């Protein structure tokens, strides 16, 4: 069996008996009940026909100066109802948070309240253009400023960069601010090392490397947290900073966070906190009180703006007093004459505050993801400070409920309670022939989107489950019952074939995910297709 670089098996062999059983029931069309097998639009379209026939123009001189198309355009020809059905059927193949639980750990797939959507569609927000004069967008600027205020309050930090457009982009913003601060001290050539725990999300080392730092990984101790002694041993005058996620990617609060902050500051480094898991502690803990210098907040996780399928996300980054001068521009101020954008270092200096006076520049063309700002603020205002705290408490309660129930048949990677997500390993599958990937695929046949698999890398065959606060006890019980029944089946050792063949009820069986990632075919080409068929 081949493995990808995360130790995840690819090319699983099918179980012949199950294949035989399924082929007896195969339909003539390939459709399954009212689930229609969907071809590529190019395969169903006819290049010689279109939905609309426009007669050739007669007697009208061309004004294209020889640039007219002299080839066929190559669009698939379909009637309007055929086109519509194709796209609607495709859209229905998407599993969505509005259809069922999405237990992906680290992703915080929570309910997106419809109220947020309604607010984002108000014409005054939805129809804005980023080049409008400031006098015509006072409300929008006020909204950005109000959201910035909430984020600073919740994190206890003095400055926030609103423009980063995803968590990873926020990391880049924070690390660029750290780099600018180091360069300003004349230490750019000597401070080159960034420490990051082994369990870090892949974007952390990638961001550090992108900023020209060398990444040095810190091992975890046997409670799943930063090994404090190993961390201290790595400190030195060449350390630019540390990147720590808190709660970490094992779903655990880093208890030594203050000691880590003090130690890294002592050697002249900075503390970047990956705030993707802020939803577990919002309203309970202020990162500013923990000695953090920079932290991104995923509005699309913590504050319920939709995500998945590629965005758009939003990753505002809060900055400490030490890093505020290097904050990116633009940012919003209100100096009594209404709201305006500060777009240069000189304009930042005029505000008489430290933010942006030595700005490292811009992260993006304009001011950030306006639609996400509206949704996030709507979520905050409808919950209030106490509601945000309760959302965090309920997320942690739900995760511990799932952890406690599933521990009856599954094995957790670490002892004790968890924060907002529960981490299981594959010890309970040992000797059964069933692996994490088979277990996850069998969940699809039970109608569940699998949890995050094989991440974090520090746990063998990891299964990371994050229910979020959105799920009711009834939903959680059904989910736990389904997983418990799968665990019992797997451990019985009698149904390994079923697990190896799963999913059998999905439109497609096992796909070569590694192949799709490594050798993506992003364009349909007629010739290639016929060659492949030969
Ligand atoms: C989601 C996530 C990120 C990256 O956020 P994006 O918005 O997807 O770029 C970084 N770190 C952790 C721990 C995450 O869960």
Short mmCIF file of C-alpha atoms and ligand atoms in Angstrom, two decimals:
data_model
loop_
_atom_site.label_atom_id
_atom_site.label_comp_id
_atom_site.label_asym_id
_atom_site.label_seq_id
_atom_site.Cartn_x
_atom_site.Cartn_y
_atom_site.Cartn_z
CA UNK A 1 0.00 0.00 0.00
CA UNK A 2 1.41 3.43 -0.84
CA UNK A 3 1.41 6.27 1.64
CA UNK A 4 1.41 10.02 1.19
CA UNK A 5 3.77 12.28 3.14
CA UNK A 6 1.42 12.36 6.14
CA UNK A 7 1.53 8.60 6.46
CA UNK A 8 -1.96 8.34 5.07
CA UNK A 9 -2.60 5.29 2.89
CA UNK A 10 -3.61 5.78 -0.73
CA UNK A 11 -4.88 3.24 -3.27
CA UNK A 12 -6.90 1.06 -0.96
CA UNK A 13 -7.78 -2.24 -2.57
CA UNK A 14 -11.50 -2.84 -2.88
CA UNK A 15 -13.22 -5.65 -1.12
CA UNK A 16 -14.24 -8.12 -3.88
CA UNK A 17 -17.29 -9.57 -2.12
CA UNK A 18 -18.82 -6.18 -1.53
CA UNK A 19 -18.10 -5.17 -5.11
CA UNK A 20 -19.86 -8.30 -6.33
CA UNK A 21 -22.87 -7.63 -4.11
CA UNK A 22 -23.11 -4.06 -5.31
CA UNK A 23 -22.81 -4.93 -8.98
CA UNK A 24 -25.96 -7.06 -8.71
CA UNK A 25 -27.84 -3.95 -7.68
CA UNK A 26 -26.22 -1.64 -10.21
CA UNK A 27 -28.74 0.51 -12.05
CA UNK A 28 -28.89 0.82 -15.84
CA UNK A 29 -28.13 4.56 -15.70
CA UNK A 30 -25.53 4.47 -12.95
CA UNK A 31 -27.86 6.69 -10.92
CA UNK A 32 -28.61 5.82 -7.32
CA UNK A 33 -32.26 6.40 -6.47
CA UNK A 34 -32.80 10.10 -7.22
CA UNK A 35 -29.07 10.82 -6.96
CA UNK A 36 -28.10 11.42 -10.55
CA UNK A 37 -24.67 10.43 -11.79
CA UNK A 38 -23.21 13.66 -13.14
CA UNK A 39 -20.93 13.85 -16.15
CA UNK A 40 -18.69 16.75 -17.02
CA UNK A 41 -20.62 19.41 -18.89
CA UNK A 42 -18.31 18.87 -21.87
CA UNK A 43 -19.26 15.22 -21.98
CA UNK A 44 -22.99 15.88 -22.12
CA UNK A 45 -22.85 19.00 -24.31
CA UNK A 46 -22.80 18.99 -28.07
CA UNK A 47 -20.32 21.42 -29.54
CA UNK A 48 -22.46 21.92 -32.63
CA UNK A 49 -25.53 23.05 -30.78
CA UNK A 50 -26.16 25.88 -28.35
CA UNK A 51 -29.16 27.02 -26.37
CA UNK A 52 -29.49 30.12 -28.50
CA UNK A 53 -28.88 30.57 -32.21
CA UNK A 54 -27.98 34.10 -33.20
CA UNK A 55 -28.13 34.71 -36.94
CA UNK A 56 -24.93 35.90 -38.61
CA UNK A 57 -24.88 39.67 -38.99
CA UNK A 58 -25.54 40.83 -42.52
CA UNK A 59 -24.16 44.00 -43.99
CA UNK A 60 -22.61 45.30 -40.74
CA UNK A 61 -18.92 46.14 -41.06
CA UNK A 62 -16.78 44.57 -38.35
CA UNK A 63 -15.10 46.97 -35.98
CA UNK A 64 -12.69 44.44 -34.46
CA UNK A 65 -9.83 45.33 -36.81
CA UNK A 66 -8.85 41.79 -37.66
CA UNK A 67 -9.13 40.47 -34.10
CA UNK A 68 -12.33 38.54 -34.79
CA UNK A 69 -12.40 34.95 -33.54
CA UNK A 70 -11.84 32.64 -36.47
CA UNK A 71 -12.08 29.44 -34.47
CA UNK A 72 -14.98 27.80 -32.67
CA UNK A 73 -15.32 29.03 -29.12
CA UNK A 74 -15.46 25.48 -27.73
CA UNK A 75 -18.29 25.90 -25.25
CA UNK A 76 -20.48 22.87 -24.65
CA UNK A 77 -23.86 23.38 -26.28
CA UNK A 78 -26.78 22.69 -23.98
CA UNK A 79 -30.36 23.83 -23.69
CA UNK A 80 -31.13 26.14 -20.78
CA UNK A 81 -32.90 23.47 -18.68
CA UNK A 82 -30.03 21.05 -19.26
CA UNK A 83 -27.50 23.66 -18.17
CA UNK A 84 -29.51 24.55 -15.10
CA UNK A 85 -29.97 20.94 -14.06
CA UNK A 86 -26.26 20.26 -14.45
CA UNK A 87 -25.26 23.03 -12.08
CA UNK A 88 -28.07 22.42 -9.57
CA UNK A 89 -27.16 18.71 -9.43
CA UNK A 90 -23.50 19.61 -8.93
CA UNK A 91 -24.45 21.99 -6.11
CA UNK A 92 -26.39 19.19 -4.43
CA UNK A 93 -23.28 17.03 -4.35
CA UNK A 94 -21.78 19.46 -1.87
CA UNK A 95 -22.09 18.41 1.72
CA UNK A 96 -22.69 21.52 3.80
CA UNK A 97 -23.02 22.67 7.40
CA UNK A 98 -26.68 23.37 6.56
CA UNK A 99 -27.19 19.65 5.80
CA UNK A 100 -25.61 17.97 8.80
CA UNK A 101 -22.77 18.01 11.33
CA UNK A 102 -19.28 18.79 10.04
CA UNK A 103 -17.03 17.42 12.81
CA UNK A 104 -13.75 18.55 11.21
CA UNK A 105 -11.34 19.29 14.04
CA UNK A 106 -9.31 22.51 13.75
CA UNK A 107 -11.85 23.90 11.25
CA UNK A 108 -14.63 25.05 13.62
CA UNK A 109 -17.50 24.40 11.23
CA UNK A 110 -20.28 26.12 13.15
CA UNK A 111 -23.76 27.29 12.18
CA UNK A 112 -23.78 30.48 10.08
CA UNK A 113 -26.81 32.43 11.36
CA UNK A 114 -29.12 33.69 8.60
CA UNK A 115 -29.29 37.07 10.31
CA UNK A 116 -25.60 37.59 9.43
CA UNK A 117 -26.34 36.81 5.79
CA UNK A 118 -29.23 39.26 5.76
CA UNK A 119 -27.03 42.03 7.19
CA UNK A 120 -24.22 41.37 4.70
CA UNK A 121 -26.74 41.72 1.86
CA UNK A 122 -28.01 45.15 2.92
CA UNK A 123 -27.39 47.29 -0.17
CA UNK A 124 -25.32 49.77 1.87
CA UNK A 125 -22.84 46.97 2.64
CA UNK A 126 -23.33 44.58 -0.26
CA UNK A 127 -23.03 47.15 -3.06
CA UNK A 128 -19.98 49.04 -1.77
CA UNK A 129 -16.99 49.72 -3.96
CA UNK A 130 -13.54 49.99 -2.33
CA UNK A 131 -12.70 53.10 -4.36
CA UNK A 132 -15.75 55.10 -3.20
CA UNK A 133 -14.96 58.44 -1.51
CA UNK A 134 -14.64 58.11 2.27
CA UNK A 135 -17.51 60.56 2.81
CA UNK A 136 -19.87 58.12 1.06
CA UNK A 137 -18.85 55.05 3.12
CA UNK A 138 -18.86 56.40 6.67
CA UNK A 139 -21.12 53.56 7.87
CA UNK A 140 -18.85 50.88 6.45
CA UNK A 141 -15.75 52.47 8.00
CA UNK A 142 -17.57 52.72 11.32
CA UNK A 143 -18.43 49.03 11.07
CA UNK A 144 -14.75 48.12 10.48
CA UNK A 145 -13.77 50.33 13.42
CA UNK A 146 -16.43 48.81 15.71
CA UNK A 147 -15.37 45.27 14.82
CA UNK A 148 -11.71 46.24 15.41
CA UNK A 149 -12.75 47.54 18.84
CA UNK A 150 -14.47 44.25 19.74
CA UNK A 151 -11.46 42.23 18.62
CA UNK A 152 -9.09 44.38 20.68
CA UNK A 153 -11.40 44.10 23.72
CA UNK A 154 -11.76 40.33 23.41
CA UNK A 155 -8.02 39.80 23.05
CA UNK A 156 -6.77 42.57 25.34
CA UNK A 157 -4.45 43.85 22.61
CA UNK A 158 -3.86 47.51 21.62
CA UNK A 159 -3.85 47.22 17.81
CA UNK A 160 -5.41 45.10 15.09
CA UNK A 161 -4.72 44.72 11.37
CA UNK A 162 -8.06 44.08 9.68
CA UNK A 163 -6.91 43.44 6.12
CA UNK A 164 -5.54 39.83 6.21
CA UNK A 165 -7.86 37.60 4.24
CA UNK A 166 -7.39 34.22 5.93
CA UNK A 167 -5.76 32.66 8.96
CA UNK A 168 -2.60 31.90 7.01
CA UNK A 169 -2.58 35.48 5.69
CA UNK A 170 -2.94 36.73 9.29
CA UNK A 171 0.05 34.60 10.29
CA UNK A 172 2.00 36.22 7.48
CA UNK A 173 0.93 39.63 8.76
CA UNK A 174 2.06 38.84 12.33
CA UNK A 175 5.36 37.34 11.25
CA UNK A 176 6.05 40.28 8.91
CA UNK A 177 5.48 42.63 11.86
CA UNK A 178 7.90 40.53 13.95
CA UNK A 179 10.45 40.60 11.13
CA UNK A 180 10.07 44.37 10.80
CA UNK A 181 10.62 44.80 14.56
CA UNK A 182 13.73 42.61 14.43
CA UNK A 183 15.09 44.47 11.39
CA UNK A 184 14.45 47.79 13.16
CA UNK A 185 16.69 46.63 16.00
CA UNK A 186 19.41 45.77 13.47
CA UNK A 187 19.13 42.06 14.28
CA UNK A 188 17.78 40.94 10.90
CA UNK A 189 20.95 39.03 10.06
CA UNK A 190 21.29 37.21 13.39
CA UNK A 191 17.75 36.38 14.52
CA UNK A 192 16.78 33.71 12.05
CA UNK A 193 15.27 30.85 14.03
CA UNK A 194 11.55 30.39 14.74
CA UNK A 195 10.42 27.70 17.17
CA UNK A 196 7.19 25.82 16.53
CA UNK A 197 5.71 22.73 18.24
CA UNK A 198 5.64 19.47 16.29
CA UNK A 199 1.84 19.52 16.44
CA UNK A 200 1.63 22.91 14.67
CA UNK A 201 -0.75 23.47 11.78
CA UNK A 202 1.24 23.31 8.53
CA UNK A 203 0.66 27.01 7.87
CA UNK A 204 2.87 27.96 10.88
CA UNK A 205 6.20 26.58 9.59
CA UNK A 206 5.22 27.58 6.05
CA UNK A 207 4.67 31.19 7.15
CA UNK A 208 7.95 31.33 9.07
CA UNK A 209 9.82 29.93 6.07
CA UNK A 210 8.08 32.39 3.75
CA UNK A 211 9.43 35.23 5.91
CA UNK A 212 12.97 33.86 5.60
CA UNK A 213 13.17 32.21 9.03
CA UNK A 214 14.48 28.74 9.77
CA UNK A 215 11.95 26.56 11.55
CA UNK A 216 13.04 24.53 14.56
CA UNK A 217 10.43 22.16 15.96
CA UNK A 218 9.77 21.61 19.64
CA UNK A 219 8.63 18.19 20.82
CA UNK A 220 5.43 17.64 22.80
CA UNK A 221 5.51 16.19 26.31
CA UNK A 222 3.40 13.18 27.20
CA UNK A 223 0.40 15.36 28.05
CA UNK A 224 0.30 16.68 24.44
CA UNK A 225 1.65 20.14 25.33
CA UNK A 226 4.89 22.00 24.59
CA UNK A 227 7.76 20.24 26.36
CA UNK A 228 8.95 23.16 28.47
CA UNK A 229 12.44 21.79 29.10
CA UNK A 230 13.03 20.97 25.42
CA UNK A 231 11.74 24.45 24.54
CA UNK A 232 14.08 26.17 27.03
CA UNK A 233 17.02 24.19 25.67
CA UNK A 234 16.36 25.63 22.21
CA UNK A 235 16.36 29.28 23.29
CA UNK A 236 19.22 31.53 22.28
CA UNK A 237 20.11 34.95 20.86
CA UNK A 238 19.28 33.77 17.31
CA UNK A 239 15.63 33.03 18.20
CA UNK A 240 13.28 35.42 16.40
CA UNK A 241 10.21 34.04 18.05
CA UNK A 242 7.91 31.15 18.77
CA UNK A 243 4.64 30.21 17.09
CA UNK A 244 2.24 28.40 19.41
CA UNK A 245 -1.42 27.53 18.93
CA UNK A 246 -3.52 27.89 22.08
CA UNK A 247 -5.61 25.87 22.72
CA UNK A 248 -3.26 23.70 20.70
CA UNK A 249 -4.04 21.38 17.79
CA UNK A 250 -4.46 18.46 20.22
CA UNK A 251 -7.41 20.39 21.69
CA UNK A 252 -5.50 21.17 24.91
CA UNK A 253 -4.80 24.44 26.69
CA UNK A 254 -1.08 25.17 26.93
CA UNK A 255 -0.77 25.48 30.71
CA UNK A 256 2.76 26.93 30.58
CA UNK A 257 1.83 29.70 28.19
CA UNK A 258 3.01 32.51 30.51
CA UNK A 259 6.33 30.80 31.16
CA UNK A 260 6.78 30.31 27.39
CA UNK A 261 6.05 34.00 26.75
CA UNK A 262 8.45 35.19 29.46
CA UNK A 263 11.24 32.89 28.31
CA UNK A 264 11.00 33.92 24.67
CA UNK A 265 10.88 37.62 25.60
CA UNK A 266 13.90 37.16 27.84
CA UNK A 267 16.05 36.16 24.86
CA UNK A 268 14.68 39.08 22.80
CA UNK A 269 12.24 37.05 20.69
CA UNK A 270 8.52 37.54 20.00
CA UNK A 271 5.51 35.37 20.70
CA UNK A 272 3.18 34.58 17.79
CA UNK A 273 -0.01 32.80 18.83
CA UNK A 274 -2.02 30.95 16.22
CA UNK A 275 -5.53 32.03 17.24
CA UNK A 276 -7.48 29.64 15.03
CA UNK A 277 -8.82 27.99 18.20
CA UNK A 278 -9.87 31.23 19.87
CA UNK A 279 -13.47 29.97 19.83
CA UNK A 280 -12.59 27.77 22.81
CA UNK A 281 -11.54 30.68 25.03
CA UNK A 282 -13.23 33.82 23.65
CA UNK A 283 -14.71 35.74 26.57
CA UNK A 284 -12.76 33.60 29.06
CA UNK A 285 -9.09 34.40 28.45
CA UNK A 286 -7.48 37.49 26.89
CA UNK A 287 -4.39 36.56 24.86
CA UNK A 288 -2.94 40.00 25.68
CA UNK A 289 -2.77 38.89 29.34
CA UNK A 290 -0.73 35.84 28.34
CA UNK A 291 2.17 37.83 26.93
CA UNK A 292 1.32 37.27 23.26
CA UNK A 293 2.73 39.74 20.69
CA UNK A 294 0.66 38.82 17.65
CA UNK A 295 -2.31 36.55 16.99
CA UNK A 296 -4.64 36.08 14.05
CA UNK A 297 -8.33 35.45 14.54
CA UNK A 298 -10.19 33.40 11.95
CA UNK A 299 -13.51 35.24 11.64
CA UNK A 300 -14.61 32.26 9.54
CA UNK A 301 -14.10 29.94 12.49
CA UNK A 302 -14.63 31.76 15.77
CA UNK A 303 -17.19 34.29 14.59
CA UNK A 304 -19.35 32.06 12.39
CA UNK A 305 -18.70 33.55 8.96
CA UNK A 306 -19.06 30.76 6.39
CA UNK A 307 -16.05 28.82 5.16
CA UNK A 308 -15.07 25.66 3.40
CA UNK A 309 -14.66 25.22 -0.31
CA UNK A 310 -12.04 27.92 -0.53
CA UNK A 311 -13.36 30.97 1.25
CA UNK A 312 -13.59 33.86 1.43
CA UNK A 313 -12.08 33.91 4.90
CA UNK A 314 -10.89 36.75 7.04
CA UNK A 315 -7.95 36.74 9.46
CA UNK A 316 -7.61 40.01 11.41
CA UNK A 317 -4.36 40.04 13.39
CA UNK A 318 -4.05 41.65 16.82
CA UNK A 319 -0.70 43.16 17.77
CA UNK A 320 0.98 44.03 21.07
CA UNK A 321 2.40 47.44 21.99
CA UNK A 322 5.82 46.23 20.78
CA UNK A 323 4.55 45.35 17.31
CA UNK A 324 1.83 48.01 16.80
CA UNK A 325 4.23 50.49 15.08
CA UNK A 326 4.87 47.94 12.31
CA UNK A 327 1.16 47.22 11.67
CA UNK A 328 0.13 47.14 8.02
CA UNK A 329 -1.82 49.97 6.47
CA UNK A 330 -4.55 50.89 5.91
CA UNK A 331 -6.46 51.13 9.19
CA UNK A 332 -9.50 53.15 10.22
CA UNK A 333 -9.39 56.11 12.62
CA UNK A 334 -11.98 58.56 13.83
CA UNK A 335 -10.44 61.83 14.99
CA UNK A 336 -13.66 63.72 15.54
CA UNK A 337 -14.22 64.63 11.87
CA UNK A 338 -15.68 61.27 10.94
CA UNK A 339 -14.04 58.00 9.98
CA UNK A 340 -11.13 57.84 7.57
CA UNK A 341 -8.49 55.41 6.37
CA UNK A 342 -4.86 55.90 7.31
CA UNK A 343 -2.94 54.87 4.22
CA UNK A 344 0.65 56.04 4.77
CA UNK A 345 3.25 56.05 7.55
CA UNK A 346 3.16 59.84 7.57
CA UNK A 347 -0.61 59.82 8.08
CA UNK A 348 -0.12 57.23 10.86
CA UNK A 349 2.37 59.56 12.59
CA UNK A 350 -0.20 62.36 12.48
CA UNK A 351 -2.64 60.28 14.57
CA UNK A 352 -0.21 60.70 17.52
CA UNK A 353 -0.55 56.97 18.27
CA UNK A 354 2.01 54.25 17.68
CA UNK A 355 -0.05 52.10 15.27
CA UNK A 356 1.49 51.91 11.82
CA UNK A 357 4.13 54.64 12.25
CA UNK A 358 6.79 52.21 10.97
CA UNK A 359 4.31 50.15 8.94
CA UNK A 360 5.79 47.30 6.92
CA UNK A 361 3.33 48.12 4.14
CA UNK A 362 0.17 46.60 2.75
CA UNK A 363 -1.12 43.04 2.99
CA UNK A 364 -3.74 43.43 0.28
CA UNK A 365 -5.03 45.86 -2.32
CA UNK A 366 -7.90 47.29 -0.26
CA UNK A 367 -9.23 47.09 3.29
CA UNK A 368 -10.10 43.43 3.91
CA UNK A 369 -13.17 41.21 3.51
CA UNK A 370 -16.06 43.60 4.07
CA UNK A 371 -18.77 40.92 3.80
CA UNK A 372 -17.06 38.87 6.50
CA UNK A 373 -16.69 41.91 8.75
CA UNK A 374 -20.44 42.50 8.57
CA UNK A 375 -21.24 38.87 9.34
CA UNK A 376 -18.76 38.67 12.24
CA UNK A 377 -20.01 41.88 13.85
CA UNK A 378 -23.64 40.73 13.44
CA UNK A 379 -22.68 37.52 15.27
CA UNK A 380 -20.94 39.44 18.05
CA UNK A 381 -23.74 41.95 18.54
CA UNK A 382 -26.45 39.29 18.54
CA UNK A 383 -24.56 37.25 21.17
CA UNK A 384 -23.16 40.05 23.29
CA UNK A 385 -20.12 39.62 25.52
CA UNK A 386 -21.89 37.05 27.73
CA UNK A 387 -23.17 35.15 24.68
CA UNK A 388 -19.70 34.88 23.17
CA UNK A 389 -18.42 33.50 26.47
CA UNK A 390 -21.27 30.99 26.53
CA UNK A 391 -20.55 29.90 22.94
CA UNK A 392 -16.98 29.09 24.03
CA UNK A 393 -18.21 27.22 27.11
CA UNK A 394 -20.77 25.23 25.12
CA UNK A 395 -18.18 24.35 22.45
CA UNK A 396 -15.93 22.94 25.20
CA UNK A 397 -18.84 21.16 26.88
CA UNK A 398 -19.93 19.52 23.60
CA UNK A 399 -16.39 18.34 22.83
CA UNK A 400 -16.04 16.82 26.29
CA UNK A 401 -19.45 15.15 25.97
CA UNK A 402 -18.32 13.53 22.70
CA UNK A 403 -14.94 12.59 24.18
CA UNK A 404 -16.48 11.01 27.27
CA UNK A 405 -19.08 9.02 25.34
CA UNK A 406 -16.67 7.81 22.65
CA UNK A 407 -14.02 6.78 25.19
CA UNK A 408 -16.19 3.71 25.89
CA UNK A 409 -15.05 2.14 22.62
CA UNK A 410 -12.39 4.45 21.14
CA UNK A 411 -9.03 5.55 22.54
CA UNK A 412 -8.07 9.15 23.22
CA UNK A 413 -4.54 10.34 22.57
CA UNK A 414 -4.23 12.06 25.95
CA UNK A 415 -5.81 11.71 29.38
CA UNK A 416 -8.09 14.23 30.98
CA UNK A 417 -10.58 16.76 29.67
CA UNK A 418 -10.17 18.51 26.35
CA UNK A 419 -11.02 22.02 25.20
CA UNK A 420 -13.17 22.51 22.07
CA UNK A 421 -12.07 19.38 20.19
CA UNK A 422 -11.48 15.75 21.12
CA UNK A 423 -8.47 13.87 19.77
CA UNK A 424 -8.54 10.10 19.29
CA UNK A 425 -5.74 7.81 18.14
CA UNK A 426 -5.96 4.44 16.36
CA UNK A 427 -4.95 2.23 19.31
CA UNK A 428 -8.52 0.87 19.50
CA UNK A 429 -8.16 -0.35 15.90
CA UNK A 430 -4.90 -2.19 16.53
CA UNK A 431 -4.87 -5.70 15.08
CA UNK A 432 -8.27 -5.30 13.39
CA UNK A 433 -6.95 -4.52 9.91
CA UNK A 434 -9.13 -1.38 9.97
CA UNK A 435 -7.22 1.89 9.77
CA UNK A 436 -8.19 5.48 10.48
CA UNK A 437 -8.99 6.11 6.82
CA UNK A 438 -11.30 3.07 6.65
CA UNK A 439 -13.09 4.18 9.79
CA UNK A 440 -13.58 7.68 8.37
CA UNK A 441 -14.86 6.34 5.04
CA UNK A 442 -17.34 4.09 6.87
CA UNK A 443 -18.71 7.25 8.54
CA UNK A 444 -19.71 8.50 5.09
CA UNK A 445 -21.98 5.48 4.64
CA UNK A 446 -23.59 6.39 7.97
CA UNK A 447 -24.33 9.89 6.62
CA UNK A 448 -21.54 11.71 8.44
CA UNK A 449 -18.80 13.89 7.06
CA UNK A 450 -15.59 12.40 8.49
CA UNK A 451 -13.65 14.14 11.21
CA UNK A 452 -10.15 15.49 10.54
CA UNK A 453 -7.85 12.53 9.93
CA UNK A 454 -4.11 12.05 10.41
CA UNK A 455 -3.73 15.54 11.95
CA UNK A 456 -2.06 16.52 14.21
CA UNK A 457 0.92 14.46 13.11
CA UNK A 458 2.11 13.82 16.68
CA UNK A 459 -0.67 11.27 17.21
CA UNK A 460 -0.73 7.98 15.31
CA UNK A 461 -3.76 7.63 13.04
CA UNK A 462 -5.26 10.79 14.58
CA UNK A 463 -8.99 11.49 14.47
CA UNK A 464 -9.78 15.04 15.57
CA UNK A 465 -13.44 15.79 16.31
CA UNK A 466 -14.77 19.31 16.85
CA UNK A 467 -18.54 19.41 17.32
CA UNK A 468 -18.73 23.20 18.02
CA UNK A 469 -21.47 24.71 20.15
CA UNK A 470 -24.00 24.51 17.28
CA UNK A 471 -24.91 20.84 17.72
CA UNK A 472 -27.80 19.84 19.98
CA UNK A 473 -27.57 16.97 22.45
CA UNK A 474 -29.83 14.92 20.17
CA UNK A 475 -27.45 15.42 17.21
CA UNK A 476 -24.43 14.64 19.37
CA UNK A 477 -26.02 11.46 20.71
CA UNK A 478 -26.85 10.16 17.25
CA UNK A 479 -23.33 11.00 16.08
CA UNK A 480 -21.76 9.24 19.10
CA UNK A 481 -24.06 6.21 18.70
CA UNK A 482 -23.04 5.90 15.03
CA UNK A 483 -19.32 6.10 15.86
CA UNK A 484 -19.65 3.70 18.78
CA UNK A 485 -21.39 1.17 16.57
CA UNK A 486 -18.63 1.49 13.97
CA UNK A 487 -15.97 1.07 16.66
CA UNK A 488 -17.66 -2.10 17.96
CA UNK A 489 -17.89 -3.46 14.39
CA UNK A 490 -14.25 -2.67 13.71
CA UNK A 491 -13.08 -4.28 16.92
CA UNK A 492 -15.14 -7.44 16.27
CA UNK A 493 -12.71 -8.17 13.43
CA UNK A 494 -15.51 -9.71 11.36
CA UNK A 495 -16.35 -6.69 9.18
CA UNK A 496 -12.96 -5.54 8.01
CA UNK A 497 -14.04 -6.04 4.37
CA UNK A 498 -16.92 -3.63 4.88
CA UNK A 499 -14.53 -0.99 6.23
CA UNK A 500 -12.03 -1.54 3.41
CA UNK A 501 -14.78 -1.10 0.81
CA UNK A 502 -16.44 1.96 2.36
CA UNK A 503 -17.98 4.20 1.24
CA UNK A 504 -20.37 2.07 -0.76
CA UNK A 505 -23.37 4.40 -0.71
CA UNK A 506 -21.56 7.56 -1.87
CA UNK A 507 -21.65 8.67 -5.53
CA UNK A 508 -18.00 7.61 -5.74
CA UNK A 509 -16.00 5.04 -3.80
CA UNK A 510 -12.38 5.69 -2.84
CA UNK A 511 -10.73 8.41 -4.84
CA UNK A 512 -7.00 8.79 -5.35
CA UNK A 513 -6.74 11.93 -3.22
CA UNK A 514 -2.94 12.01 -3.30
CA UNK A 515 -2.93 11.74 -7.08
CA UNK A 516 -5.52 14.50 -7.30
CA UNK A 517 -3.37 16.78 -5.12
CA UNK A 518 -0.05 15.95 -6.78
CA UNK A 519 -1.13 15.75 -10.41
CA UNK A 520 -4.26 17.85 -10.62
CA UNK A 521 -6.08 17.89 -13.94
CA UNK A 522 -7.73 21.28 -13.90
CA UNK A 523 -8.72 21.62 -17.54
CA UNK A 524 -10.79 19.39 -19.73
CA UNK A 525 -9.06 18.66 -23.01
CA UNK A 526 -10.73 16.72 -25.74
CA UNK A 527 -7.54 15.12 -27.08
CA UNK A 528 -6.22 14.09 -23.69
CA UNK A 529 -9.54 12.54 -22.93
CA UNK A 530 -9.63 10.41 -26.05
CA UNK A 531 -5.99 9.35 -25.47
CA UNK A 532 -6.86 8.23 -21.98
CA UNK A 533 -9.77 6.23 -23.36
CA UNK A 534 -7.54 4.32 -25.81
C1 LIG B 1 -7.52 26.95 10.10
C2 LIG B 1 -6.22 27.05 10.75
C3 LIG B 1 -5.20 27.87 10.22
C4 LIG B 1 -5.28 28.57 8.88
O1 LIG B 1 -6.40 29.33 8.68
P1 LIG B 1 -6.94 29.62 7.20
O2 LIG B 1 -8.00 30.63 7.37
O3 LIG B 1 -7.45 28.29 6.69
O4 LIG B 1 -5.79 30.10 6.37
C5 LIG B 1 -4.04 27.99 10.95
N1 LIG B 1 -3.86 27.32 12.11
C6 LIG B 1 -4.81 26.51 12.63
C7 LIG B 1 -4.57 25.83 13.94
C8 LIG B 1 -6.02 26.34 11.97
O5 LIG B 1 -6.95 25.55 12.47
#
